[in-house]
Amino acid sequence: MAVVLTKDSKVVVQGATGHQGTFHIGAMKTFGTNVVAGVTPGKGGQSVHDIPVFDSVQEAVKETGADVSLVFVPAPFAKDAVLEAVDAGVKTVIVITEHIPVHDAMDFVNYAKAKGVTLIGPNCPGAASPGENIKVGILPGMIFEPGPIGIASKSGTLTYEIVNALTEAGIGQTTCLGLGGDPCQGTNFIEALELFQADDETKGIVLVGEIGGTAEEEAAEYIASGKVTKPVYAYIAGRTAPEGKKMGHAGAIVQGDKGTAESKQKAFEAAGVKVAKFPTDIAQFVKADLGSA
Amino acid sequence: MAVVLTKDSKVVVQGATGHQGTFHIGAMKTFGTNVVAGVTPGKGGQSVHDIPVFDSVQEAVKETGADVSLVFVPAPFAKDAVLEAVDAGVKTVIVITEHIPVHDAMDFVNYAKAKGVTLIGPNCPGAASPGENIKVGILPGMIFEPGPIGIASKSGTLTYEIVNALTEAGIGQTTCLGLGGDPCQGTNFIEALELFQADDETKGIVLVGEIGGTAEEEAAEYIASGKVTKPVYAYIAGRTAPEGKKMGHAGAIVQGDKGTAESKQKAFEAAGVKVAKFPTDIAQFVKADLGSA
Amino acid sequence: MKLLEYQGKQLFRDAGIPIPKGAYLPSLDTFDTIKDRLSYPAVVKAQVLIGGRGKAGGIQFADNDAEAKAQAKKIIGMDIKGHEVKSVYIEEKLDIDRELYVSCLIDRTTRKTLMLFSAEGGIEIESVPEDKIAKVYIDPLTGFSQFHARQALAVLPDGYSKDERKQLAKMLGQLYDAFRSFDCELLEINPLAITKDGQVIAADSKAIINDAAKFRQKKFEEEASEYTELEKEANAQGIAFIQLDGTIGVIANGAGLTMATLDALNEYGGNAGVFLDLGGTDDPDQVARAMRLMKKAKPSLILVNLFGGITKCDTVAKGIREVFEKEGLDCPVVTRIKGTNEKEAKEILKDAGFITTNTLQDAAKKCSELEKQQIKEVA
Amino acid sequence: MKLLEYQGKQLFRDAGIPIPKGAYLPSLDTFDTIKDRLSYPAVVKAQVLIGGRGKAGGIQFADNDAEAKAQAKKIIGMDIKGHEVKSVYIEEKLDIDRELYVSCLIDRTTRKTLMLFSAEGGIEIESVPEDKIAKVYIDPLTGFSQFHARQALAVLPDGYSKDERKQLAKMLGQLYDAFRSFDCELLEINPLAITKDGQVIAADSKAIINDAAKFRQKKFEEEASEYTELEKEANAQGIAFIQLDGTIGVIANGAGLTMATLDALNEYGGNAGVFLDLGGTDDPDQVARAMRLMKKAKPSLILVNLFGGITKCDTVAKGIREVFEKEGLDCPVVTRIKGTNEKEAKEILKDAGFITTNTLQDAAKKCSELEKQQIKEVA
């Protein structure tokens, strides 16, 4: 199996007819993703890469049975799009859009959670389960291989590096979850750990963290509590970031002495998590523990 | 077993130091209910019938582990009280208060539902599980006997009549749920049917309906769909109520040709539910089917 | 509480919803004070809480002050389906191109706000085919969002301009917000007019404010009421009291039990004239007040049906006894008393000459027989 | 976007939160225009985005216009911890009895609004003991309710009157609503003053407006900024660009990868001078714009670290090549390119004289060595 996305997932893309939507519908189809519908208000009846476009998610779900929504809608309208998806009854919403007002994100993250909907993002690259032939989002398909490692990450490209290194080392992945670099995440490290711990196929877990907030420290505490029995590896970006600066991600900021890479690294190490100095070291750690897949 | 309330339930009473709160804490304790705390803002440190009173539900839950809250708080403050209880982490909230603004009720009913909290009421007499020695609310204790019948009702006194007749006929009850007479109910007939269907000890179900809305028709449809395999009996009040008048309950109103007793009776009968002409007939129906308990 | 059209329009204006220019005329002699707020051609509309006023002659047109005043004079005092017209609302006549419909109401099943929207307005929504009505459910946890507007406007046929759609979307959001902020049970715009020059405007209003929220909704006074004078008196005392067509007064404790008592009476051919629910009270004074209201309704006989739980039958009986002793009751009383302190209650009432019964069925049967006898005696 | 104190006070006023009477003085020569809005005794406060202005002499008192103007003259132009004071805010001096603290912020862990409240204000909240701070979590699905106020006020010691508690509860609700409606990341009142005559009033303000919400928060202009001129230029172009202490310019695609590149550099003793995240772009023009910004920062050398996924390495390389060819680069460039169209990218850059490496570690090591060499050469 895998987590969040499986081969049975049916994907609807909100913001289907824009540049990004169109491109990634093609890329996802190539990867094997079952994209069943697009949504762009006012463009119902059109199609993108032979996928029918609807005016509303409600209609798309009714007509195609879509249960995963991918949101490319521009930031000012993203909250509306997510609420629409949740009310339309999808089970998972993945929000790629960046620069969403943080109060909008809080609103839709809490609403989705309250309605039992798994929300990934915002400001994330999406997710991929290579063994299930599905990726939903903007992750590059060619870096993935099926295998035993689950990855949860706050960062896009950095994760591609790490996944690519794993694949080059012969170690494949169950699911890669891009959690996003915003302060308010739909799914955080602890929730990702829960998912991967419960997934039989996942044998080891990689967390890619960064400065800002305390999600890494909380994940470490969760691991230390014994709720995670699988080996966990981590990389933390931003060891040299100065205090008070947002390092590219809205969430990547050291405030006073809070949110430092040092604190995160210490917490992880105390919980028995191996922390890598360079991103690609992760692959060596995993290989040493698990052997090649 | 029983539904909603069991002998393990720990009850906190919001509005504990008022006339109604004080009286019913005593009556509940006599019945065997494990009342562990009262809450009245500003009166923390006092006690009612030897039950400690706290300033907040949060504190009460923290100190006593209460998991059921009973709300006697006056209508203008009832929404605040329910939100407080939900955020404090109780699993069940029972709202006795009547005349709560309907938008307030919609707000807290939806919030409780979203947070996985069972809400009973508002404008209801509460609930009782006689075999578990627990009643939470204002129902008279002496009418109950442990036994195999589950009851869900929109009306207070009418239910007491019916329960009393059952008890006099030697037929006891698993749980009696007063759902309340307002248009927006935290738990409706379908949800009550689900609970009773899943409860092994419940062998038959009594629904006490009344004019207004379509909850009875929807329950009938639910029963007809085969999801309820236990015998269901019903009484519907308001056969002679004129159109357009609220008959004592905010929800008891026939609007145009909607919400009539006739429509409800027909729907129930079509679903195989025996509908009684007089309240106390229910006991005879059940006795004929089940024999005395 | 139902609002008159002009009050609903005020509510709309407060919510930012466009309404025609107009003025309320509470009585003919104040016409001069509103003159400068009128614009012609105008419509003079009867302010009553009942539909169909147009057919009944309650809507008239006027081209100047003199005509407007004359039409107002014609309309005020009219009887429309039993409702006396006490005032009119005079507003500019719109140059209407299309008539649409929108309303918000409480959906009991989903426990959410249900917004109904249709491009077919100006008629009863019940007569519009289902597939031409958009049903949009709005979760109170999120409030109104643009996708709700898109769901509603999806039923619009071709021929609506981008600007008209934009105005409509805005108005739907305003309507929802007003529905919440004014604690409405129903808020309806029918017709929702689009004028020949493309303006979207609320041509009529229908609003019901939730009675339970009256304590925080003080802006509007109840100007017209469907309640009888006695019902109003009862409401003010917090007693559920409804006048019906028959002659038998029914008193019981609890709304459900009171309804069940009416129903039982009806089974035996009895005709209830009053529904009086004592609720959970067993305060003898409150019971006495209820009995006095019942007396004022002049029932031919009274049926008292009590089930005592937490409520004690004897204290209820005391209240009844007090009115009987001090003020007298000039009609027969049939009682059926059961539950807590049943014996004591029966003792209190025993020498009052009341007819006692043991079951609801017996009580209902007895009342119906008495009623028939009374009718015979009169005849 | 951080607001100056006077802007935060305006925000409070809009939210209904009581603030002292005061006026903003953007420059000395406009003093006469604000005179009639002043009341004495007054406080003249430096408007800077940094704490500790009191100790630095940025807060002075005045008893009349002449004194106020003199103090303003003294303060404007001051340097407070590297921040130049450009303006002052002059407001009535409060007769403060007690100083409290309240703030709203975004709690990442619970994803809710966290309200901190303490009876110990006027000092940094970090220095207040944990058990004297109420932490109140507010769910966006319900908003602020009275129980939140009760939870906050539970930390108040004895001696607060009923009226003071009422004023405080009201202010907490207003603060939460303002926090939401003005899209704040932080909204703080410290001190929250209670005057000798029992008035609850916001004596200072601290507000950060969420940058992502700027498109709908147009009321406040950014009047003071912590960004450098180059950072502002980059922000305007949508490029994540941060100036640091060192001399090496780092370009990578993705914030995480850029941070990882800085970290690797640091491991080998290198000192980054610029963080430049290309993000997901592979538009050569956008890359060229980024390169030009980098040039303006005058780095001693540039480290380019690309991982191509959906982004193609060759189109990024084209943008770099363009700037190199047309405008020249007067420092060494170290590249590490990996992923989609890696080969083509290397081909494009091959005769530019760039130093190519295969891993991040190699690239970082190389840069650090070059930097050391440069420092030696200069010395």
Coordinates of C-alpha atoms in Angstrom, one line a residue, chain C residues 10-377:
Chain C
Q10 CA -35.3 48.5 5.8
L11 CA -33.5 45.3 6.8
F12 CA -32.3 44.9 3.2
R13 CA -31.1 48.5 3.1
D14 CA -29.1 47.9 6.3
A15 CA -27.6 44.9 4.7
G16 CA -26.6 46.9 1.6
I17 CA -29.1 45.2 -0.7
P18 CA -30.5 47.6 -3.3
I19 CA -34.2 48.5 -2.8
P20 CA -36.5 50.9 -4.7
K21 CA -36.8 54.4 -3.3
G22 CA -39.9 54.5 -1.1
A23 CA -41.6 55.7 2.1
Y24 CA -43.8 54.1 4.7
L25 CA -47.2 55.7 5.3
P26 CA -48.4 54.6 8.8
S27 CA -51.6 56.6 8.4
L28 CA -53.3 59.0 5.9
D29 CA -52.9 62.1 8.0
T30 CA -49.1 61.9 7.8
F31 CA -48.9 61.9 4.0
D32 CA -47.4 65.4 3.8
T33 CA -44.4 64.4 5.9
I34 CA -43.3 61.7 3.4
K35 CA -44.1 63.6 0.2
D36 CA -40.5 64.6 -0.6
R37 CA -39.4 61.0 -0.4
L38 CA -41.7 59.8 -3.1
S39 CA -40.9 59.6 -6.8
Y40 CA -43.4 58.9 -9.6
P41 CA -44.7 56.7 -11.2
A42 CA -45.2 55.0 -7.8
V43 CA -46.8 51.8 -6.4
V44 CA -48.9 52.0 -3.3
K45 CA -48.8 48.7 -1.5
A46 CA -51.0 47.4 1.4
Q47 CA -48.8 46.4 4.4
V48 CA -50.3 43.1 5.5
L49 CA -48.8 39.7 6.5
I50 CA -50.6 37.7 3.8
G51 CA -49.8 36.9 0.2
G52 CA -52.1 37.7 -2.7
R53 CA -52.7 41.3 -1.8
G54 CA -52.3 42.3 -5.5
K55 CA -55.3 40.2 -6.6
A56 CA -57.2 41.6 -3.6
G57 CA -56.7 45.2 -4.8
G58 CA -54.0 46.0 -2.2
I59 CA -51.5 47.2 -4.8
Q60 CA -52.3 50.3 -6.8
F61 CA -50.4 52.8 -9.0
A62 CA -50.1 56.5 -8.8
D63 CA -48.5 59.3 -10.9
N64 CA -48.5 62.1 -8.5
D65 CA -49.1 63.0 -4.8
A66 CA -52.8 63.4 -5.2
E67 CA -53.2 60.0 -6.8
A68 CA -50.9 58.4 -4.3
K69 CA -52.9 59.8 -1.4
A70 CA -56.2 58.7 -3.0
Q71 CA -54.9 55.2 -3.6
A72 CA -53.6 55.0 0.0
K73 CA -57.1 56.1 1.2
K74 CA -58.6 53.3 -0.8
I75 CA -56.3 50.6 0.5
I76 CA -56.0 51.5 4.2
G77 CA -58.9 49.9 6.0
M78 CA -59.3 47.1 3.4
D79 CA -59.8 43.6 4.6
I80 CA -57.4 41.2 2.8
K81 CA -58.2 37.5 3.6
G82 CA -59.1 38.5 7.2
H83 CA -56.2 40.9 7.6
E84 CA -57.1 44.5 8.1
V85 CA -54.8 46.9 6.2
K86 CA -53.5 49.6 8.6
S87 CA -50.8 51.2 6.5
V88 CA -49.2 51.4 3.0
Y89 CA -45.8 51.5 1.6
I90 CA -45.3 53.8 -1.4
E91 CA -42.3 53.2 -3.6
E92 CA -41.0 54.1 -7.1
K93 CA -42.4 51.8 -9.9
L94 CA -39.6 49.8 -11.3
D95 CA -39.1 49.2 -15.0
I96 CA -38.7 45.5 -14.6
D97 CA -37.2 43.4 -17.3
R98 CA -36.9 40.0 -15.5
E99 CA -38.2 38.7 -12.2
L100 CA -36.1 36.2 -10.2
Y101 CA -36.4 34.5 -6.8
V102 CA -34.1 34.0 -3.8
S103 CA -34.6 33.0 -0.2
C104 CA -32.7 31.7 2.8
L105 CA -34.3 29.4 5.3
I106 CA -33.3 26.9 8.0
D107 CA -32.9 23.4 6.7
R108 CA -33.8 21.0 9.5
T109 CA -32.4 17.9 7.8
T110 CA -28.9 19.2 7.2
R111 CA -29.0 21.8 10.0
K112 CA -27.6 24.3 7.6
T113 CA -28.9 27.4 5.9
L114 CA -30.6 26.5 2.6
M115 CA -30.6 29.1 -0.1
L116 CA -33.1 28.7 -2.9
F117 CA -32.5 30.6 -6.1
S118 CA -34.4 30.6 -9.3
A119 CA -34.5 32.6 -12.5
E120 CA -38.3 32.2 -12.3
G121 CA -39.6 34.7 -9.8
G122 CA -42.6 36.8 -9.1
I123 CA -44.6 33.6 -8.5
E124 CA -44.9 31.2 -5.6
I125 CA -41.7 29.2 -5.5
E126 CA -43.8 26.0 -5.0
S127 CA -45.0 26.4 -8.6
V128 CA -41.5 26.5 -10.1
P129 CA -40.2 23.2 -11.4
E130 CA -37.6 21.6 -9.1
D131 CA -34.9 21.6 -11.8
K132 CA -35.2 25.3 -12.1
I133 CA -34.4 25.9 -8.5
A134 CA -30.8 25.9 -7.2
K135 CA -30.6 24.5 -3.6
V136 CA -27.4 25.7 -2.0
Y137 CA -26.5 24.6 1.5
I138 CA -24.4 26.9 3.6
D139 CA -22.4 25.6 6.6
P140 CA -22.5 28.0 9.5
L141 CA -18.9 27.0 10.2
T142 CA -17.7 28.7 7.0
G143 CA -20.4 31.1 6.1
F144 CA -21.1 32.2 2.6
S145 CA -18.3 31.8 0.0
Q146 CA -18.2 32.5 -3.7
F147 CA -18.7 28.9 -4.6
H148 CA -22.2 29.1 -3.1
A149 CA -23.0 32.0 -5.4
R150 CA -21.7 30.0 -8.4
Q151 CA -23.8 27.0 -7.4
A152 CA -26.9 29.3 -7.2
L153 CA -26.2 31.1 -10.4
A154 CA -25.7 27.8 -12.3
V155 CA -29.5 27.7 -12.8
L156 CA -29.5 31.0 -14.7
P157 CA -30.3 30.5 -18.4
D158 CA -28.2 32.3 -21.1
G159 CA -28.7 36.0 -21.5
Y160 CA -27.4 37.3 -18.2
S161 CA -24.6 39.7 -18.5
K162 CA -21.4 39.4 -16.5
D163 CA -22.3 42.6 -14.6
E164 CA -25.8 41.2 -13.8
R165 CA -24.2 37.9 -12.5
K166 CA -21.8 40.0 -10.4
Q167 CA -24.6 42.0 -8.9
L168 CA -26.5 38.9 -8.2
A169 CA -23.6 37.1 -6.6
K170 CA -23.0 40.1 -4.3
M171 CA -26.7 40.2 -3.3
L172 CA -26.7 36.5 -2.4
G173 CA -23.8 37.0 0.0
Q174 CA -25.5 40.1 1.5
L175 CA -28.8 38.1 1.9
Y176 CA -27.0 35.3 3.7
D177 CA -25.3 37.7 6.0
A178 CA -28.5 39.5 6.7
F179 CA -30.3 36.2 7.4
R180 CA -27.7 35.5 10.1
S181 CA -27.2 38.9 11.5
F182 CA -31.0 39.6 11.9
D183 CA -31.6 36.1 13.2
C184 CA -34.1 35.2 10.5
E185 CA -36.0 32.0 10.1
L186 CA -36.9 33.1 6.5
L187 CA -35.7 35.9 4.3
E188 CA -37.1 36.1 0.8
I189 CA -36.8 38.4 -2.1
N190 CA -39.6 37.7 -4.6
P191 CA -39.5 39.1 -7.1
L192 CA -35.8 39.9 -7.2
A193 CA -36.0 42.3 -10.1
I194 CA -33.6 43.1 -12.9
T195 CA -34.6 46.4 -14.4
K196 CA -34.5 47.3 -18.1
D197 CA -31.2 49.2 -17.4
G198 CA -29.6 46.2 -15.8
Q199 CA -30.0 47.0 -12.1
V200 CA -30.5 44.1 -9.7
I201 CA -33.0 45.2 -7.0
A202 CA -35.2 43.7 -4.3
A203 CA -38.8 44.4 -5.4
D204 CA -40.5 42.8 -2.4
S205 CA -39.5 41.4 1.0
K206 CA -40.6 38.6 3.2
A207 CA -38.9 38.2 6.6
I208 CA -39.5 36.1 9.7
I209 CA -37.4 36.9 12.7
N210 CA -36.8 34.0 15.1
D211 CA -38.8 34.6 18.2
A212 CA -36.1 33.1 20.4
A213 CA -33.7 35.8 19.2
K214 CA -36.0 38.8 20.0
F215 CA -33.8 39.7 23.0
R216 CA -31.0 40.8 20.7
Q217 CA -33.1 41.9 17.7
K218 CA -34.7 45.1 18.9
K219 CA -34.5 47.0 15.6
F220 CA -38.0 45.9 14.4
E221 CA -41.2 46.2 16.4
E222 CA -43.9 43.7 15.8
E223 CA -46.4 45.9 13.8
A224 CA -48.7 43.3 12.6
S225 CA -49.4 40.0 14.2
E226 CA -51.2 36.8 13.5
Y227 CA -51.9 36.2 17.1
T228 CA -55.2 36.9 18.9
E229 CA -55.3 39.3 21.8
L230 CA -55.4 36.4 24.3
E231 CA -52.5 34.7 22.6
K232 CA -50.5 37.8 22.9
E233 CA -51.3 38.1 26.5
A234 CA -50.3 34.5 27.1
N235 CA -47.0 35.0 25.1
A236 CA -46.2 38.0 27.3
Q237 CA -46.6 35.6 30.4
G238 CA -44.5 32.9 28.8
I239 CA -47.4 30.5 28.4
A240 CA -47.9 28.5 25.3
F241 CA -51.5 29.2 24.5
I242 CA -53.2 28.8 21.1
Q243 CA -56.8 29.5 20.2
L244 CA -58.4 26.9 18.0
D245 CA -61.8 26.5 16.2
G246 CA -63.6 24.3 18.8
T247 CA -64.9 25.0 22.3
I248 CA -63.1 22.6 24.7
G249 CA -60.1 24.1 26.6
V250 CA -57.2 21.7 26.9
I251 CA -54.6 22.1 29.6
A252 CA -51.7 19.7 29.8
N253 CA -48.0 19.8 30.9
G254 CA -45.6 19.6 27.9
A255 CA -46.2 20.5 24.3
G256 CA -46.2 16.9 23.1
L257 CA -48.7 15.8 25.8
T258 CA -51.0 18.8 25.0
M259 CA -51.0 17.9 21.4
A260 CA -51.6 14.2 22.2
T261 CA -54.6 15.4 24.3
L262 CA -56.0 17.4 21.4
D263 CA -55.5 14.3 19.2
A264 CA -57.2 12.0 21.6
L265 CA -60.1 14.4 22.0
N266 CA -60.5 14.5 18.2
E267 CA -60.5 10.7 18.0
Y268 CA -63.8 10.8 20.0
G269 CA -65.3 13.7 18.1
G270 CA -64.4 16.4 20.5
N271 CA -63.4 19.9 19.3
A272 CA -60.6 21.7 21.0
G273 CA -60.9 25.4 21.4
V274 CA -57.7 26.1 23.3
F275 CA -54.3 24.5 23.5
L276 CA -52.7 25.5 26.8
D277 CA -49.3 24.0 27.6
L278 CA -48.2 24.5 31.2
G279 CA -44.7 23.4 30.3
G280 CA -42.6 22.1 33.2
T281 CA -44.0 24.5 35.8
D282 CA -45.6 23.4 39.0
D283 CA -45.6 26.9 40.5
P284 CA -49.3 27.3 41.7
D285 CA -49.2 31.0 40.8
Q286 CA -48.2 30.3 37.2
V287 CA -50.8 27.5 37.0
A288 CA -53.4 30.0 38.3
R289 CA -52.4 32.6 35.7
A290 CA -52.8 29.9 33.0
M291 CA -56.3 29.0 34.4
R292 CA -57.3 32.7 34.2
L293 CA -56.2 32.9 30.6
M294 CA -58.3 29.8 29.9
K295 CA -61.3 31.3 31.6
K296 CA -61.0 34.4 29.4
A297 CA -61.2 32.1 26.3
K298 CA -64.7 31.0 27.5
P299 CA -64.4 27.3 26.9
S300 CA -67.5 25.2 27.1
L301 CA -65.6 22.7 29.2
I302 CA -62.0 22.2 30.3
L303 CA -59.9 19.0 30.0
V304 CA -56.9 18.9 32.4
N305 CA -54.4 16.2 31.5
L306 CA -51.4 16.0 33.8
F307 CA -48.4 13.6 33.9
G308 CA -46.3 14.3 36.9
G309 CA -42.6 13.6 36.7
I310 CA -40.4 16.1 38.2
T311 CA -43.5 18.3 38.1
K312 CA -45.7 17.5 41.0
C313 CA -49.4 16.9 40.3
D314 CA -50.4 18.3 43.7
T315 CA -48.9 21.7 43.2
V316 CA -50.5 22.0 39.8
A317 CA -53.8 21.0 41.4
K318 CA -53.3 23.7 44.0
G319 CA -53.1 26.4 41.3
I320 CA -56.3 25.1 39.6
R321 CA -58.1 24.9 43.0
E322 CA -57.1 28.4 43.8
V323 CA -58.8 29.9 40.7
F324 CA -61.8 27.6 41.2
E325 CA -62.3 28.7 44.7
K326 CA -61.6 32.4 44.5
E327 CA -62.9 33.2 41.0
G328 CA -65.1 30.3 40.1
L329 CA -65.2 28.2 36.9
D330 CA -68.4 28.4 34.9
C331 CA -67.9 25.2 32.9
P332 CA -67.4 21.5 33.7
V333 CA -63.8 20.3 34.2
V334 CA -62.6 16.8 33.3
T335 CA -59.3 15.8 34.9
R336 CA -56.9 13.0 34.3
I337 CA -54.0 13.0 36.7
K338 CA -51.1 10.6 36.7
G339 CA -47.6 10.4 38.2
T340 CA -45.8 12.1 41.0
N341 CA -48.2 13.0 43.9
E342 CA -51.2 11.8 41.9
K343 CA -53.1 10.9 45.1
E344 CA -52.5 14.2 46.8
A345 CA -53.6 16.0 43.6
K346 CA -56.8 14.1 43.5
E347 CA -57.4 14.8 47.1
I348 CA -57.0 18.6 46.5
L349 CA -59.5 18.6 43.7
K350 CA -61.9 16.0 45.1
D351 CA -64.7 18.2 46.4
A352 CA -64.5 20.7 43.5
G353 CA -67.1 18.8 41.5
F354 CA -64.6 18.0 38.7
I355 CA -65.0 14.8 36.7
T356 CA -62.1 12.5 37.3
T357 CA -60.9 9.9 34.8
N358 CA -58.0 7.4 34.8
T359 CA -56.8 7.4 31.2
L360 CA -56.4 9.9 28.4
Q361 CA -58.8 7.9 26.4
D362 CA -61.5 8.0 29.1
A363 CA -61.0 11.7 29.6
A364 CA -61.2 12.5 25.9
K365 CA -64.3 10.3 25.5
K366 CA -66.0 11.9 28.5
C367 CA -65.3 15.4 27.1
S368 CA -66.6 14.6 23.7
E369 CA -69.8 13.2 25.2
L370 CA -70.2 16.3 27.4
E371 CA -69.7 18.6 24.4
K372 CA -72.3 16.7 22.4
Q373 CA -74.7 17.0 25.3
Q374 CA -74.0 20.8 25.6
I375 CA -74.7 21.3 21.9
K376 CA -78.0 19.4 22.2
E377 CA -79.0 21.5 25.2

